[in-house]
Amino acid sequence: GAVVSQHPSWVICKSGTSVKIECRSLDFQATTMFWYRQFPKQSLMLMATSNEGSKATYEQGVEKDKFLINHASLTLSTLTVTSAHPEDSSFYICSKTSGILLGNEQFFGPGTRLTVL
Amino acid sequence: AQTVTQSQPEMSVQEAETVTLSCTYDTSENNYYLFWYKQPPSRQMILVIRQEAYKQQNATENRFSVNFQKAAKSFSLKISDSQLGDTAMYFCALKGGSQGNLIFGKGTKLSVKP
């Protein structure tokens, strides 16, 4: 069964509004979770690393004030797209890693399709 | 910097035939992991197979196997007895260093034809 869930699975919003995406670890706790963005017909690009109890680490070129990440508990990380614009329309995927003892497999959520009008 | 390169944007194969997807990578890490993920139209990422760099033996999972050439930094995926359900995007990915995130190639769109 799924070990990572995301909500919502899709969202349509108006330009200028904010959208929150939730990523939950359903089995074991995850002190670190990752947020990726995937544009149509492209690959997954890491946006940021979400760390429980501390600030997220953002990749170069990703605006931290626009993509707010909160990892307030060991099972929940949220990504808020603030003042969304049409160019933010994309597929957002979160993931967590199983760690070395379990083969370093990365478990992905089902993704959230964001469309900004 | 770590990179992953997939040079085949699209490939097709007849049902029941064998197909090989190519992947090369670059990393300065000594200890790293390589993965192939499948992304069907649902867009859920599904792990196909993984390879630890320190293992010389090529990984195998049922109809899926890899040809891991460490010196050449090559990691190809062979799909035997292709099935219609294998139609998907396939991403090669690298995990190295202390960070847990993956570096993905651009993907190969595989179509299995009946």
Short mmCIF file of C-alpha atoms in Angstrom, two decimals:
data_model
loop_
_atom_site.label_atom_id
_atom_site.label_comp_id
_atom_site.label_asym_id
_atom_site.label_seq_id
_atom_site.Cartn_x
_atom_site.Cartn_y
_atom_site.Cartn_z
CA GLY A 1 0.00 0.00 0.00
CA ALA A 2 0.90 3.65 -0.30
CA VAL A 3 3.40 4.94 2.22
CA VAL A 4 3.26 8.58 1.16
CA SER A 5 0.05 10.48 0.51
CA GLN A 6 -0.52 13.92 -0.96
CA HIS A 7 -3.49 16.20 -0.77
CA PRO A 8 -5.02 17.53 -2.88
CA SER A 9 -4.37 15.41 -5.95
CA TRP A 10 -5.24 18.34 -8.17
CA VAL A 11 -6.09 21.99 -7.66
CA ILE A 12 -7.09 24.88 -9.86
CA CYS A 13 -6.68 28.39 -8.53
CA LYS A 14 -6.73 31.97 -9.65
CA SER A 15 -3.58 33.93 -10.18
CA GLY A 16 -2.47 35.67 -6.99
CA THR A 17 -3.93 33.17 -4.56
CA SER A 18 -1.99 30.77 -2.32
CA VAL A 19 -2.23 27.00 -2.43
CA LYS A 20 -1.16 24.54 0.25
CA ILE A 21 -0.14 20.97 -0.61
CA GLU A 22 0.16 18.37 2.12
CA CYS A 23 2.52 15.41 2.10
CA ARG A 24 2.05 12.70 4.72
CA SER A 25 4.21 9.75 5.63
CA LEU A 26 1.78 6.93 6.36
CA ASP A 27 4.04 4.29 7.83
CA PHE A 28 7.22 5.33 9.56
CA GLN A 29 8.26 8.78 10.59
CA ALA A 30 10.18 10.92 8.16
CA THR A 31 12.52 13.57 9.52
CA THR A 32 13.41 14.50 5.96
CA MET A 33 11.12 14.77 2.98
CA PHE A 34 11.76 16.08 -0.49
CA TRP A 35 9.71 18.25 -2.83
CA TYR A 36 10.08 17.87 -6.57
CA ARG A 37 8.49 19.71 -9.46
CA GLN A 38 7.77 18.16 -12.81
CA PHE A 39 6.79 20.26 -15.81
CA PRO A 40 4.91 18.56 -18.68
CA LYS A 41 7.04 16.02 -20.53
CA GLN A 42 10.03 16.82 -18.37
CA SER A 43 11.90 15.17 -15.56
CA LEU A 44 11.61 15.65 -11.82
CA MET A 45 13.61 18.53 -10.42
CA LEU A 46 14.34 18.84 -6.72
CA MET A 47 12.94 22.04 -5.27
CA ALA A 48 13.77 21.69 -1.61
CA THR A 49 14.55 19.37 1.25
CA SER A 50 12.11 19.57 4.12
CA ASN A 51 13.57 18.98 7.58
CA GLU A 52 11.43 18.30 10.61
CA GLY A 53 11.84 21.01 13.21
CA SER A 54 14.14 23.19 11.16
CA LYS A 55 14.24 25.32 8.04
CA ALA A 56 13.97 23.75 4.64
CA THR A 57 16.93 23.68 2.31
CA TYR A 58 16.14 25.13 -1.11
CA GLU A 59 17.81 24.35 -4.40
CA GLN A 60 19.41 27.12 -6.37
CA GLY A 61 16.87 29.14 -8.28
CA VAL A 62 13.91 28.19 -6.09
CA GLU A 63 12.41 31.16 -4.28
CA LYS A 64 12.01 30.32 -0.62
CA ASP A 65 9.53 33.15 -0.06
CA LYS A 66 7.33 31.84 -2.85
CA PHE A 67 7.46 28.17 -1.97
CA LEU A 68 7.00 27.96 1.77
CA ILE A 69 7.78 24.62 3.34
CA ASN A 70 6.71 23.62 6.82
CA HIS A 71 7.69 20.28 8.35
CA ALA A 72 5.96 20.64 11.69
CA SER A 73 5.69 16.96 12.57
CA LEU A 74 7.46 13.73 11.76
CA THR A 75 4.72 12.65 9.41
CA LEU A 76 3.64 15.87 7.68
CA SER A 77 5.34 18.33 5.37
CA THR A 78 3.47 21.10 3.60
CA LEU A 79 4.34 23.15 0.55
CA THR A 80 2.56 26.47 0.11
CA VAL A 81 2.76 28.18 -3.23
CA THR A 82 2.21 31.85 -2.39
CA SER A 83 0.79 34.34 -4.85
CA ALA A 84 0.62 31.69 -7.52
CA HIS A 85 1.03 32.62 -11.17
CA PRO A 86 0.42 30.63 -14.35
CA GLU A 87 4.11 29.76 -14.62
CA ASP A 88 3.79 27.91 -11.30
CA SER A 89 1.42 25.44 -12.94
CA SER A 90 3.14 22.10 -12.63
CA PHE A 91 3.05 18.65 -11.06
CA TYR A 92 4.41 18.68 -7.52
CA ILE A 93 5.66 15.45 -5.97
CA CYS A 94 6.92 14.79 -2.47
CA SER A 95 8.98 11.84 -1.33
CA LYS A 96 10.83 10.34 1.58
CA THR A 97 13.71 7.91 1.75
CA SER A 98 13.74 4.58 3.52
CA GLY A 99 17.32 5.02 4.65
CA ILE A 100 20.35 2.80 4.26
CA LEU A 101 19.00 -0.14 6.25
CA LEU A 102 16.08 -0.52 3.83
CA GLY A 103 18.02 -0.07 0.64
CA ASN A 104 17.74 3.68 0.27
CA GLU A 105 14.54 3.34 -1.67
CA GLN A 106 12.69 6.58 -2.17
CA PHE A 107 8.93 6.50 -1.74
CA PHE A 108 6.96 9.01 -3.75
CA GLY A 109 3.58 10.51 -3.17
CA PRO A 110 1.02 10.37 -5.98
CA GLY A 111 1.65 14.02 -6.84
CA THR A 112 -0.45 17.17 -6.99
CA ARG A 113 -1.34 18.81 -10.27
CA LEU A 114 -1.53 22.58 -9.85
CA THR A 115 -3.14 24.72 -12.50
CA VAL A 116 -3.04 28.48 -12.05
CA LEU A 117 -5.45 30.44 -14.21
CA ALA B 1 28.09 18.04 -9.53
CA GLN B 2 26.20 14.84 -10.09
CA THR B 3 24.51 14.27 -13.42
CA VAL B 4 22.37 11.61 -15.06
CA THR B 5 21.99 11.37 -18.83
CA GLN B 6 19.39 9.44 -20.76
CA SER B 7 20.02 9.81 -24.47
CA GLN B 8 16.89 8.07 -25.76
CA PRO B 9 13.84 10.35 -25.51
CA GLU B 10 11.54 7.70 -26.96
CA MET B 11 11.68 4.01 -27.71
CA SER B 12 9.24 1.39 -28.85
CA VAL B 13 9.23 -2.38 -28.68
CA GLN B 14 6.93 -5.16 -29.76
CA GLU B 15 5.11 -7.09 -27.09
CA ALA B 16 7.16 -10.07 -25.84
CA GLU B 17 10.38 -8.63 -27.24
CA THR B 18 13.37 -7.30 -25.29
CA VAL B 19 14.37 -3.65 -25.03
CA THR B 20 17.32 -1.88 -23.42
CA LEU B 21 17.19 1.66 -22.08
CA SER B 22 20.47 3.53 -21.70
CA CYS B 23 21.70 5.68 -18.85
CA THR B 24 25.05 7.23 -18.01
CA TYR B 25 25.91 9.18 -14.92
CA ASP B 26 28.64 11.14 -13.29
CA THR B 27 29.49 11.43 -9.62
CA SER B 28 32.55 11.91 -7.48
CA GLU B 29 31.08 9.86 -4.66
CA ASN B 30 32.50 6.44 -3.88
CA ASN B 31 29.34 5.14 -2.33
CA TYR B 32 26.16 5.74 -4.32
CA TYR B 33 22.96 4.11 -5.47
CA LEU B 34 21.36 3.90 -8.88
CA PHE B 35 17.69 3.41 -9.61
CA TRP B 36 15.27 2.98 -12.45
CA TYR B 37 11.81 4.37 -11.85
CA LYS B 38 8.73 3.90 -13.98
CA GLN B 39 6.13 6.65 -14.32
CA PRO B 40 2.92 5.43 -15.99
CA PRO B 41 0.19 7.82 -17.16
CA SER B 42 -1.09 8.02 -13.57
CA ARG B 43 2.26 9.78 -12.86
CA GLN B 44 2.89 7.72 -9.73
CA MET B 45 6.60 6.99 -9.50
CA ILE B 46 7.25 3.26 -9.17
CA LEU B 47 10.61 1.74 -8.34
CA VAL B 48 11.65 -0.80 -10.96
CA ILE B 49 15.10 -1.79 -9.78
CA ARG B 50 18.00 -0.52 -7.66
CA GLN B 51 21.75 -1.08 -7.69
CA GLU B 52 24.27 -0.36 -4.97
CA ALA B 53 27.51 0.86 -6.48
CA TYR B 54 29.65 -1.31 -4.23
CA LYS B 55 27.99 -4.47 -5.54
CA GLN B 56 29.56 -5.92 -8.65
CA GLN B 57 26.66 -8.23 -9.42
CA ASN B 58 24.02 -6.74 -11.67
CA ALA B 59 20.60 -6.38 -10.04
CA THR B 60 17.69 -8.40 -11.37
CA GLU B 61 13.98 -8.17 -10.64
CA ASN B 62 11.91 -10.68 -12.61
CA ARG B 63 11.82 -9.39 -16.22
CA PHE B 64 13.98 -6.37 -15.39
CA SER B 65 17.75 -6.44 -15.17
CA VAL B 66 20.54 -3.92 -15.32
CA ASN B 67 23.95 -3.80 -16.90
CA PHE B 68 26.01 -1.83 -14.42
CA GLN B 69 29.40 -0.79 -15.77
CA LYS B 70 30.98 1.16 -12.94
CA ALA B 71 34.17 2.21 -14.71
CA ALA B 72 32.19 3.47 -17.68
CA LYS B 73 29.53 5.00 -15.39
CA SER B 74 26.83 3.26 -17.33
CA PHE B 75 23.60 1.80 -15.98
CA SER B 76 21.29 0.37 -18.62
CA LEU B 77 17.93 -1.30 -18.03
CA LYS B 78 16.88 -4.40 -19.92
CA ILE B 79 13.23 -5.33 -20.07
CA SER B 80 12.59 -8.87 -21.24
CA ASP B 81 9.29 -10.24 -22.53
CA SER B 82 7.88 -6.72 -22.78
CA GLN B 83 4.25 -6.33 -21.77
CA LEU B 84 1.69 -3.70 -22.68
CA GLY B 85 1.70 -2.57 -19.06
CA ASP B 86 5.36 -1.64 -19.36
CA THR B 87 4.37 1.36 -21.45
CA ALA B 88 5.50 4.37 -19.39
CA MET B 89 8.20 6.95 -18.86
CA TYR B 90 11.34 5.45 -17.40
CA PHE B 91 13.70 7.57 -15.33
CA CYS B 92 17.22 6.69 -14.36
CA ALA B 93 18.19 8.21 -11.00
CA LEU B 94 21.28 8.59 -8.85
CA LYS B 95 21.60 9.00 -5.12
CA GLY B 96 25.00 9.89 -3.78
CA GLY B 97 26.50 11.69 -0.88
CA SER B 98 24.84 12.62 2.37
CA GLN B 99 21.71 14.06 0.82
CA GLY B 100 18.84 11.67 0.36
CA ASN B 101 17.39 13.21 -2.77
CA LEU B 102 17.63 11.70 -6.22
CA ILE B 103 19.11 13.20 -9.38
CA PHE B 104 16.99 12.19 -12.37
CA GLY B 105 17.72 11.81 -16.03
CA LYS B 106 15.36 13.36 -18.56
CA GLY B 107 13.52 10.11 -19.06
CA THR B 108 12.77 7.69 -21.87
CA LYS B 109 9.23 7.23 -23.10
CA LEU B 110 8.73 3.54 -23.79
CA SER B 111 5.84 2.30 -25.89
CA VAL B 112 5.09 -1.41 -26.04
CA LYS B 113 3.16 -2.26 -29.18
CA PRO B 114 0.79 -5.23 -29.49
#
